[in-house]
Amino acid sequence: MIDALTRSFTPGNLKDLLRHGVTTAVFSCVIAVVLAISGRGGWVSQLIYSFSIGMISWLVIDIGRLLLAGRSDKPWPLGLPGILLVLTGVVIGFLGGNAIGDAWTGKPMLEFRTFSPDRLVSTLMITLVATIAICYYYYSRGKAKYLQGQIALAERDATDARLKLIETQLEPHMLFNTLANLRVLIATDPPRAVAMLDSLNSYLRVTLSGSRALAHPLAAEFQRLRDYLELMSVRMGARLAYRLDLPEDLREVPVPPLLLQPLVENAIRHGLEPKVGGGEIAVGARREGRNLLIDVCDTGVGIDNTRPPSEDGGFGLAQVRERLATVYGPQSSLDLSAGPAGGTRATITLPLPA
């Protein structure tokens, strides 16, 4: 019983309940003003009757709908239960509100029984129409809110599916590149090929053993990147050096998995490998206002100045941009520029969690 009440009376539902109560009170005051102007009685007495009928009906209907809804996230019970609930609220509100009004004004209890047929019918119709109007208003707002929630849920599921698809494209892309390099080393340098295979085995074990979450801490992304760079170091030897700089206060910031690896792959393939002496890759994170900036810098051959930076890098950069747009929208960006000491700098900008 307690568990059922907890599921029904969540903080969000209680907030809606109170909002409905305030709206009902205001609506009851408006009805009292109209009835007083029309000559049905004094303002105070009409206010007592209208307010009592309205608030009792509100409590019965609003609490009843929450109890009937139970675990369902739909705002109103549909079909016969919903109709019976409104009628029950009207009857209880009409009887209880008139009893309170009669007691306040000193009239005989349930005086409406002595009304003429015309007056009794008009009184009942005012109560019924007002209650149905208020209920329909609440139902419309609740339905709109429910549909917005369903749309948001569908959009989130679509985004999740899109991110999963992009990640499944990125991982084979990295794996195929590594296997191609491994094939060359098997023929030219078997010991290094064995070491590279061991590193690949370790990398895949760490990557595939974890759940394929849509986000993980930035520290996990840097650790995954360190494993990848160790793997590449086996192939490139002294031609590849790297530095990773992650401030302590940014370690737990959530980011999409495999966000940085395509940028490092691009730096190695287009920056360091074409350079005879190789070079260094430096990856660092920093806070700038309410944004997180992640720089991937290399000391390679640099950007091809004959074309815009946004066209350089092919598959990896396009996928990073698509993932940023999917998760963060226009608040994020990926920019390429020439490094301060030569080479290329790729900078990711994304909003920090509130």
Tab-separated table of C-alpha atoms in Angstrom:
chain	number	residue	atom	x	y	z
A	1	MET	CA	0.000	0.000	0.000
A	2	ILE	CA	2.764	2.421	0.969
A	3	ASP	CA	4.712	1.488	-2.157
A	4	ALA	CA	1.661	2.179	-4.339
A	5	LEU	CA	1.152	5.590	-2.712
A	6	THR	CA	4.835	6.435	-3.225
A	7	ARG	CA	4.579	5.616	-6.938
A	8	SER	CA	1.401	7.686	-7.303
A	9	PHE	CA	2.371	10.743	-5.275
A	10	THR	CA	5.749	11.586	-6.729
A	11	PRO	CA	7.137	15.135	-6.316
A	12	GLY	CA	6.122	15.924	-9.897
A	13	ASN	CA	2.576	14.661	-9.358
A	14	LEU	CA	2.252	16.593	-6.090
A	15	LYS	CA	3.398	19.748	-7.874
A	16	ASP	CA	0.711	19.238	-10.544
A	17	LEU	CA	-1.836	18.523	-7.794
A	18	LEU	CA	-1.126	21.836	-6.063
A	19	ARG	CA	-1.173	23.715	-9.378
A	20	HIS	CA	-4.578	22.251	-10.159
A	21	GLY	CA	-5.808	23.251	-6.705
A	22	VAL	CA	-4.759	26.871	-7.172
A	23	THR	CA	-6.387	26.985	-10.622
A	24	THR	CA	-9.596	25.486	-9.248
A	25	ALA	CA	-9.675	28.041	-6.424
A	26	VAL	CA	-9.314	30.921	-8.899
A	27	PHE	CA	-11.987	29.440	-11.164
A	28	SER	CA	-14.343	29.027	-8.184
A	29	CYS	CA	-13.891	32.702	-7.291
A	30	VAL	CA	-14.781	33.700	-10.865
A	31	ILE	CA	-17.965	31.595	-10.714
A	32	ALA	CA	-18.878	33.198	-7.378
A	33	VAL	CA	-18.510	36.672	-8.886
A	34	VAL	CA	-20.711	35.753	-11.870
A	35	LEU	CA	-23.406	34.253	-9.627
A	36	ALA	CA	-23.364	37.259	-7.283
A	37	ILE	CA	-23.704	39.674	-10.212
A	38	SER	CA	-26.585	37.630	-11.624
A	39	GLY	CA	-28.529	38.106	-8.353
A	40	ARG	CA	-28.280	34.579	-6.963
A	41	GLY	CA	-27.066	35.815	-3.579
A	42	GLY	CA	-24.402	37.778	-1.799
A	43	TRP	CA	-20.756	37.609	-2.814
A	44	VAL	CA	-19.602	35.964	0.419
A	45	SER	CA	-22.207	33.212	0.424
A	46	GLN	CA	-21.660	32.463	-3.264
A	47	LEU	CA	-17.907	32.321	-2.655
A	48	ILE	CA	-18.343	29.801	0.167
A	49	TYR	CA	-20.585	27.562	-1.957
A	50	SER	CA	-18.442	27.766	-5.116
A	51	PHE	CA	-15.152	27.391	-3.273
A	52	SER	CA	-16.360	24.404	-1.232
A	53	ILE	CA	-17.849	22.581	-4.222
A	54	GLY	CA	-14.804	23.284	-6.391
A	55	MET	CA	-12.156	22.260	-3.854
A	56	ILE	CA	-13.933	19.054	-2.825
A	57	SER	CA	-14.409	18.060	-6.471
A	58	TRP	CA	-10.760	18.860	-7.147
A	59	LEU	CA	-9.515	16.704	-4.276
A	60	VAL	CA	-11.703	13.732	-5.206
A	61	ILE	CA	-10.884	13.828	-8.926
A	62	ASP	CA	-7.193	14.723	-8.726
A	63	ILE	CA	-6.333	12.292	-5.926
A	64	GLY	CA	-8.509	9.640	-7.570
A	65	ARG	CA	-6.748	9.939	-10.923
A	66	LEU	CA	-3.338	9.559	-9.275
A	67	LEU	CA	-4.454	6.441	-7.417
A	68	LEU	CA	-5.983	4.959	-10.575
A	69	ALA	CA	-2.925	5.807	-12.665
A	70	GLY	CA	-0.579	3.901	-10.342
A	71	ARG	CA	2.640	3.073	-12.185
A	72	SER	CA	1.375	4.433	-15.495
A	73	ASP	CA	2.853	7.723	-16.654
A	74	LYS	CA	-0.413	8.660	-18.377
A	75	PRO	CA	-1.964	11.689	-16.632
A	76	TRP	CA	-5.593	10.531	-16.672
A	77	PRO	CA	-7.438	7.188	-16.515
A	78	LEU	CA	-9.164	6.657	-19.842
A	79	GLY	CA	-12.545	5.175	-20.722
A	80	LEU	CA	-15.196	4.265	-18.157
A	81	PRO	CA	-12.924	4.706	-15.080
A	82	GLY	CA	-12.204	8.298	-16.101
A	83	ILE	CA	-15.886	9.111	-16.686
A	84	LEU	CA	-16.954	7.549	-13.380
A	85	LEU	CA	-14.195	9.435	-11.563
A	86	VAL	CA	-15.424	12.811	-12.868
A	87	LEU	CA	-19.069	11.993	-12.052
A	88	THR	CA	-18.082	10.860	-8.560
A	89	GLY	CA	-16.163	14.078	-8.026
A	90	VAL	CA	-19.154	16.131	-9.211
A	91	VAL	CA	-21.612	14.354	-6.887
A	92	ILE	CA	-19.382	14.411	-3.813
A	93	GLY	CA	-18.333	18.000	-4.480
A	94	PHE	CA	-21.938	19.145	-4.994
A	95	LEU	CA	-23.237	17.457	-1.848
A	96	GLY	CA	-20.257	18.305	0.347
A	97	GLY	CA	-19.930	21.878	-0.918
A	98	ASN	CA	-23.643	22.620	-0.385
A	99	ALA	CA	-23.467	21.125	3.105
A	100	ILE	CA	-20.540	23.410	4.004
A	101	GLY	CA	-22.254	26.427	2.432
A	102	ASP	CA	-25.515	25.732	4.283
A	103	ALA	CA	-23.664	25.370	7.572
A	104	TRP	CA	-21.794	28.656	6.969
A	105	THR	CA	-24.920	30.653	6.067
A	106	GLY	CA	-27.121	29.022	8.709
A	107	LYS	CA	-29.549	27.531	6.202
A	108	PRO	CA	-31.143	24.066	6.553
A	109	MET	CA	-28.730	21.293	5.593
A	110	LEU	CA	-28.820	20.525	1.857
A	111	GLU	CA	-31.332	23.290	1.224
A	112	PHE	CA	-31.077	22.724	-2.540
A	113	ARG	CA	-33.637	19.940	-2.151
A	114	THR	CA	-36.294	22.628	-1.664
A	115	PHE	CA	-35.345	24.513	-4.821
A	116	SER	CA	-37.758	24.784	-7.702
A	117	PRO	CA	-37.043	22.346	-10.561
A	118	ASP	CA	-35.652	25.143	-12.756
A	119	ARG	CA	-33.303	26.436	-10.081
A	120	LEU	CA	-32.188	22.917	-9.096
A	121	VAL	CA	-31.427	22.006	-12.708
A	122	SER	CA	-29.512	25.247	-13.281
A	123	THR	CA	-27.504	24.729	-10.089
A	124	LEU	CA	-26.608	21.176	-11.077
A	125	MET	CA	-25.715	22.254	-14.618
A	126	ILE	CA	-23.432	25.020	-13.357
A	127	THR	CA	-21.603	22.516	-11.142
A	128	LEU	CA	-21.409	19.854	-13.863
A	129	VAL	CA	-20.303	22.171	-16.683
A	130	ALA	CA	-17.740	23.954	-14.503
A	131	THR	CA	-16.251	20.652	-13.278
A	132	ILE	CA	-16.099	19.144	-16.771
A	133	ALA	CA	-14.510	22.333	-18.150
A	134	ILE	CA	-11.821	22.344	-15.469
A	135	CYS	CA	-11.198	18.596	-15.878
A	136	TYR	CA	-10.892	18.956	-19.640
A	137	TYR	CA	-8.419	21.790	-19.154
A	138	TYR	CA	-6.328	19.637	-16.810
A	139	TYR	CA	-6.636	16.657	-19.140
A	140	SER	CA	-5.484	18.690	-22.159
A	141	ARG	CA	-2.459	20.069	-20.313
A	142	GLY	CA	-1.596	16.647	-18.919
A	143	LYS	CA	-1.945	15.013	-22.322
A	144	ALA	CA	0.274	17.661	-23.928
A	145	LYS	CA	2.894	17.155	-21.215
A	146	TYR	CA	2.686	13.372	-21.621
A	147	LEU	CA	3.078	13.586	-25.406
A	148	GLN	CA	6.048	15.946	-25.030
A	149	GLY	CA	7.632	13.403	-22.714
A	150	GLN	CA	7.020	10.611	-25.232
A	151	ILE	CA	8.532	12.720	-28.020
A	152	ALA	CA	11.580	13.502	-25.873
A	153	LEU	CA	11.931	9.789	-25.049
A	154	ALA	CA	11.716	8.849	-28.730
A	155	GLU	CA	14.300	11.516	-29.630
A	156	ARG	CA	16.605	10.261	-26.870
A	157	ASP	CA	16.267	6.668	-28.095
A	158	ALA	CA	16.999	7.800	-31.650
A	159	THR	CA	20.057	9.725	-30.438
A	160	ASP	CA	21.266	6.697	-28.463
A	161	ALA	CA	20.865	4.472	-31.498
A	162	ARG	CA	22.708	6.981	-33.692
A	163	LEU	CA	25.607	7.204	-31.237
A	164	LYS	CA	25.818	3.415	-31.070
A	165	LEU	CA	25.934	3.255	-34.863
A	166	ILE	CA	28.712	5.843	-35.025
A	167	GLU	CA	30.736	3.998	-32.372
A	168	THR	CA	30.356	0.680	-34.204
A	169	GLN	CA	31.733	2.443	-37.284
A	170	LEU	CA	34.680	3.965	-35.428
A	171	GLU	CA	35.930	0.812	-33.700
A	172	PRO	CA	36.283	-1.327	-36.873
A	173	HIS	CA	37.924	1.667	-38.580
A	174	MET	CA	40.650	1.717	-35.912
A	175	LEU	CA	40.919	-2.090	-35.898
A	176	PHE	CA	41.330	-2.374	-39.666
A	177	ASN	CA	44.096	0.246	-39.644
A	178	THR	CA	45.906	-1.609	-36.860
A	179	LEU	CA	45.587	-4.995	-38.580
A	180	ALA	CA	46.932	-3.515	-41.814
A	181	ASN	CA	49.978	-2.187	-39.958
A	182	LEU	CA	50.371	-5.526	-38.170
A	183	ARG	CA	50.427	-7.343	-41.509
A	184	VAL	CA	53.351	-5.202	-42.655
A	185	LEU	CA	55.286	-5.781	-39.418
A	186	ILE	CA	54.830	-9.561	-39.590
A	187	ALA	CA	56.804	-9.572	-42.806
A	188	THR	CA	59.393	-6.930	-41.891
A	189	ASP	CA	59.854	-7.139	-38.100
A	190	PRO	CA	58.299	-10.249	-36.468
A	191	PRO	CA	59.367	-9.398	-32.860
A	192	ARG	CA	57.715	-5.986	-33.065
A	193	ALA	CA	54.684	-7.618	-34.671
A	194	VAL	CA	54.353	-9.935	-31.671
A	195	ALA	CA	54.666	-6.996	-29.262
A	196	MET	CA	52.061	-5.074	-31.243
A	197	LEU	CA	49.733	-8.065	-31.206
A	198	ASP	CA	50.074	-8.299	-27.424
A	199	SER	CA	49.273	-4.608	-27.078
A	200	LEU	CA	46.277	-4.982	-29.404
A	201	ASN	CA	45.044	-7.932	-27.377
A	202	SER	CA	45.261	-5.883	-24.176
A	203	TYR	CA	43.540	-2.890	-25.758
A	204	LEU	CA	40.643	-4.948	-27.093
A	205	ARG	CA	40.202	-6.764	-23.782
A	206	VAL	CA	39.864	-3.457	-21.908
A	207	THR	CA	37.614	-1.942	-24.575
A	208	LEU	CA	35.234	-4.861	-25.050
A	209	SER	CA	35.006	-5.940	-21.410
A	210	GLY	CA	33.310	-2.694	-20.399
A	211	SER	CA	29.722	-1.866	-21.147
A	212	ARG	CA	29.146	0.150	-24.303
A	213	ALA	CA	27.919	3.198	-22.430
A	214	LEU	CA	26.929	6.381	-24.213
A	215	ALA	CA	29.213	8.404	-21.939
A	216	HIS	CA	32.078	7.785	-19.563
A	217	PRO	CA	34.407	9.969	-17.450
A	218	LEU	CA	37.060	11.948	-19.282
A	219	ALA	CA	39.634	10.060	-17.220
A	220	ALA	CA	38.466	6.799	-18.820
A	221	GLU	CA	38.743	8.395	-22.260
A	222	PHE	CA	42.323	9.446	-21.516
A	223	GLN	CA	43.175	5.949	-20.238
A	224	ARG	CA	41.744	4.393	-23.364
A	225	LEU	CA	43.778	6.868	-25.412
A	226	ARG	CA	46.931	5.959	-23.483
A	227	ASP	CA	46.378	2.268	-24.352
A	228	TYR	CA	45.964	3.165	-28.007
A	229	LEU	CA	49.117	5.303	-28.073
A	230	GLU	CA	51.072	2.510	-26.426
A	231	LEU	CA	49.845	0.254	-29.211
A	232	MET	CA	50.986	2.756	-31.837
A	233	SER	CA	54.339	3.181	-30.087
A	234	VAL	CA	55.096	-0.480	-30.748
A	235	ARG	CA	54.711	0.118	-34.475
A	236	MET	CA	56.400	3.532	-34.715
A	237	GLY	CA	59.057	3.120	-32.069
A	238	ALA	CA	61.110	6.249	-31.364
A	239	ARG	CA	59.247	8.160	-34.076
A	240	LEU	CA	56.270	8.584	-31.743
A	241	ALA	CA	56.301	10.413	-28.415
A	242	TYR	CA	53.194	11.515	-26.543
A	243	ARG	CA	52.025	13.553	-23.540
A	244	LEU	CA	48.644	13.435	-21.812
A	245	ASP	CA	47.570	16.265	-19.510
A	246	LEU	CA	44.263	15.935	-17.633
A	247	PRO	CA	43.614	18.290	-14.670
A	248	GLU	CA	42.212	16.609	-11.576
A	249	ASP	CA	39.030	18.695	-11.525
A	250	LEU	CA	38.080	17.543	-15.035
A	251	ARG	CA	38.571	13.798	-14.578
A	252	GLU	CA	34.889	13.023	-13.934
A	253	VAL	CA	33.395	15.141	-16.739
A	254	PRO	CA	31.255	12.782	-18.893
A	255	VAL	CA	32.135	12.551	-22.592
A	256	PRO	CA	31.148	10.134	-25.395
A	257	PRO	CA	33.511	7.128	-25.705
A	258	LEU	CA	36.043	7.134	-28.541
A	259	LEU	CA	35.819	10.913	-28.861
A	260	LEU	CA	39.576	11.585	-28.934
A	261	GLN	CA	40.992	8.484	-30.590
A	262	PRO	CA	39.982	9.481	-34.170
A	263	LEU	CA	41.789	12.801	-33.691
A	264	VAL	CA	44.950	11.022	-32.546
A	265	GLU	CA	44.658	8.554	-35.432
A	266	ASN	CA	44.362	11.505	-37.801
A	267	ALA	CA	47.424	13.197	-36.219
A	268	ILE	CA	49.511	10.045	-36.640
A	269	ARG	CA	48.370	9.255	-40.162
A	270	HIS	CA	48.411	12.766	-41.647
A	271	GLY	CA	50.938	14.480	-39.390
A	272	LEU	CA	53.619	12.191	-37.971
A	273	GLU	CA	53.850	9.285	-40.443
A	274	PRO	CA	54.649	11.513	-43.480
A	275	LYS	CA	57.437	13.162	-41.439
A	276	VAL	CA	60.723	11.265	-41.556
A	277	GLY	CA	61.626	11.906	-37.933
A	278	GLY	CA	58.112	11.439	-36.602
A	279	GLY	CA	57.156	13.743	-33.754
A	280	GLU	CA	55.095	14.209	-30.631
A	281	ILE	CA	51.380	14.157	-29.869
A	282	ALA	CA	50.140	16.165	-26.883
A	283	VAL	CA	46.573	15.825	-25.613
A	284	GLY	CA	45.362	18.232	-22.923
A	285	ALA	CA	42.074	19.278	-21.365
A	286	ARG	CA	41.285	22.701	-19.920
A	287	ARG	CA	38.379	24.701	-18.611
A	288	GLU	CA	37.406	27.965	-20.295
A	289	GLY	CA	34.389	29.582	-18.673
A	290	ARG	CA	31.520	27.108	-18.865
A	291	ASN	CA	33.170	25.085	-21.631
A	292	LEU	CA	35.558	22.169	-21.736
A	293	LEU	CA	38.311	22.453	-24.326
A	294	ILE	CA	40.385	19.441	-25.394
A	295	ASP	CA	43.435	20.008	-27.593
A	296	VAL	CA	45.116	17.313	-29.685
A	297	CYS	CA	48.387	18.782	-30.974
A	298	ASP	CA	51.046	17.160	-33.112
A	299	THR	CA	54.426	18.294	-34.417
A	300	GLY	CA	53.912	16.674	-37.800
A	301	VAL	CA	53.875	18.087	-41.313
A	302	GLY	CA	50.976	20.457	-40.605
A	303	ILE	CA	47.697	21.269	-42.314
A	304	ASP	CA	47.492	21.336	-46.085
A	305	ASN	CA	46.957	25.081	-46.554
A	306	THR	CA	45.548	24.580	-50.034
A	307	ARG	CA	42.182	23.472	-48.598
A	308	PRO	CA	40.073	24.481	-45.597
A	309	PRO	CA	40.865	22.660	-42.326
A	310	SER	CA	37.304	21.322	-42.147
A	311	GLU	CA	37.942	19.217	-45.270
A	312	ASP	CA	41.071	17.619	-43.898
A	313	GLY	CA	41.061	14.331	-42.091
A	314	GLY	CA	38.329	12.317	-43.796
A	315	PHE	CA	36.298	9.724	-41.928
A	316	GLY	CA	37.575	10.247	-38.369
A	317	LEU	CA	37.015	14.001	-38.192
A	318	ALA	CA	33.613	13.729	-39.847
A	319	GLN	CA	32.502	11.184	-37.262
A	320	VAL	CA	33.764	13.294	-34.358
A	321	ARG	CA	31.862	16.307	-35.663
A	322	GLU	CA	28.727	14.206	-36.105
A	323	ARG	CA	28.945	12.834	-32.573
A	324	LEU	CA	29.441	16.301	-31.106
A	325	ALA	CA	26.454	17.634	-33.055
A	326	THR	CA	24.288	14.704	-31.962
A	327	VAL	CA	25.110	14.959	-28.251
A	328	TYR	CA	25.712	18.687	-27.706
A	329	GLY	CA	24.224	20.437	-30.735
A	330	PRO	CA	25.462	23.927	-31.648
A	331	GLN	CA	27.129	24.317	-28.225
A	332	SER	CA	30.024	22.152	-29.424
A	333	SER	CA	32.614	22.409	-32.170
A	334	LEU	CA	35.744	20.846	-33.629
A	335	ASP	CA	38.313	23.250	-35.065
A	336	LEU	CA	41.600	22.582	-36.846
A	337	SER	CA	44.426	25.097	-36.912
A	338	ALA	CA	48.155	25.280	-37.346
A	339	GLY	CA	50.121	24.448	-34.198
A	340	PRO	CA	52.180	27.174	-32.495
A	341	ALA	CA	55.408	25.299	-33.231
A	342	GLY	CA	54.358	23.682	-36.482
A	343	GLY	CA	52.123	20.700	-36.980
A	344	THR	CA	48.377	20.738	-36.370
A	345	ARG	CA	46.085	21.483	-33.452
A	346	ALA	CA	42.574	19.985	-33.230
A	347	THR	CA	40.414	21.607	-30.551
A	348	ILE	CA	37.147	20.173	-29.286
A	349	THR	CA	34.820	22.588	-27.450
A	350	LEU	CA	31.824	21.276	-25.537
A	351	PRO	CA	29.714	22.559	-22.615
A	352	LEU	CA	30.524	21.506	-19.068
A	353	PRO	CA	27.667	19.929	-17.072
A	354	ALA	CA	25.640	22.466	-15.088
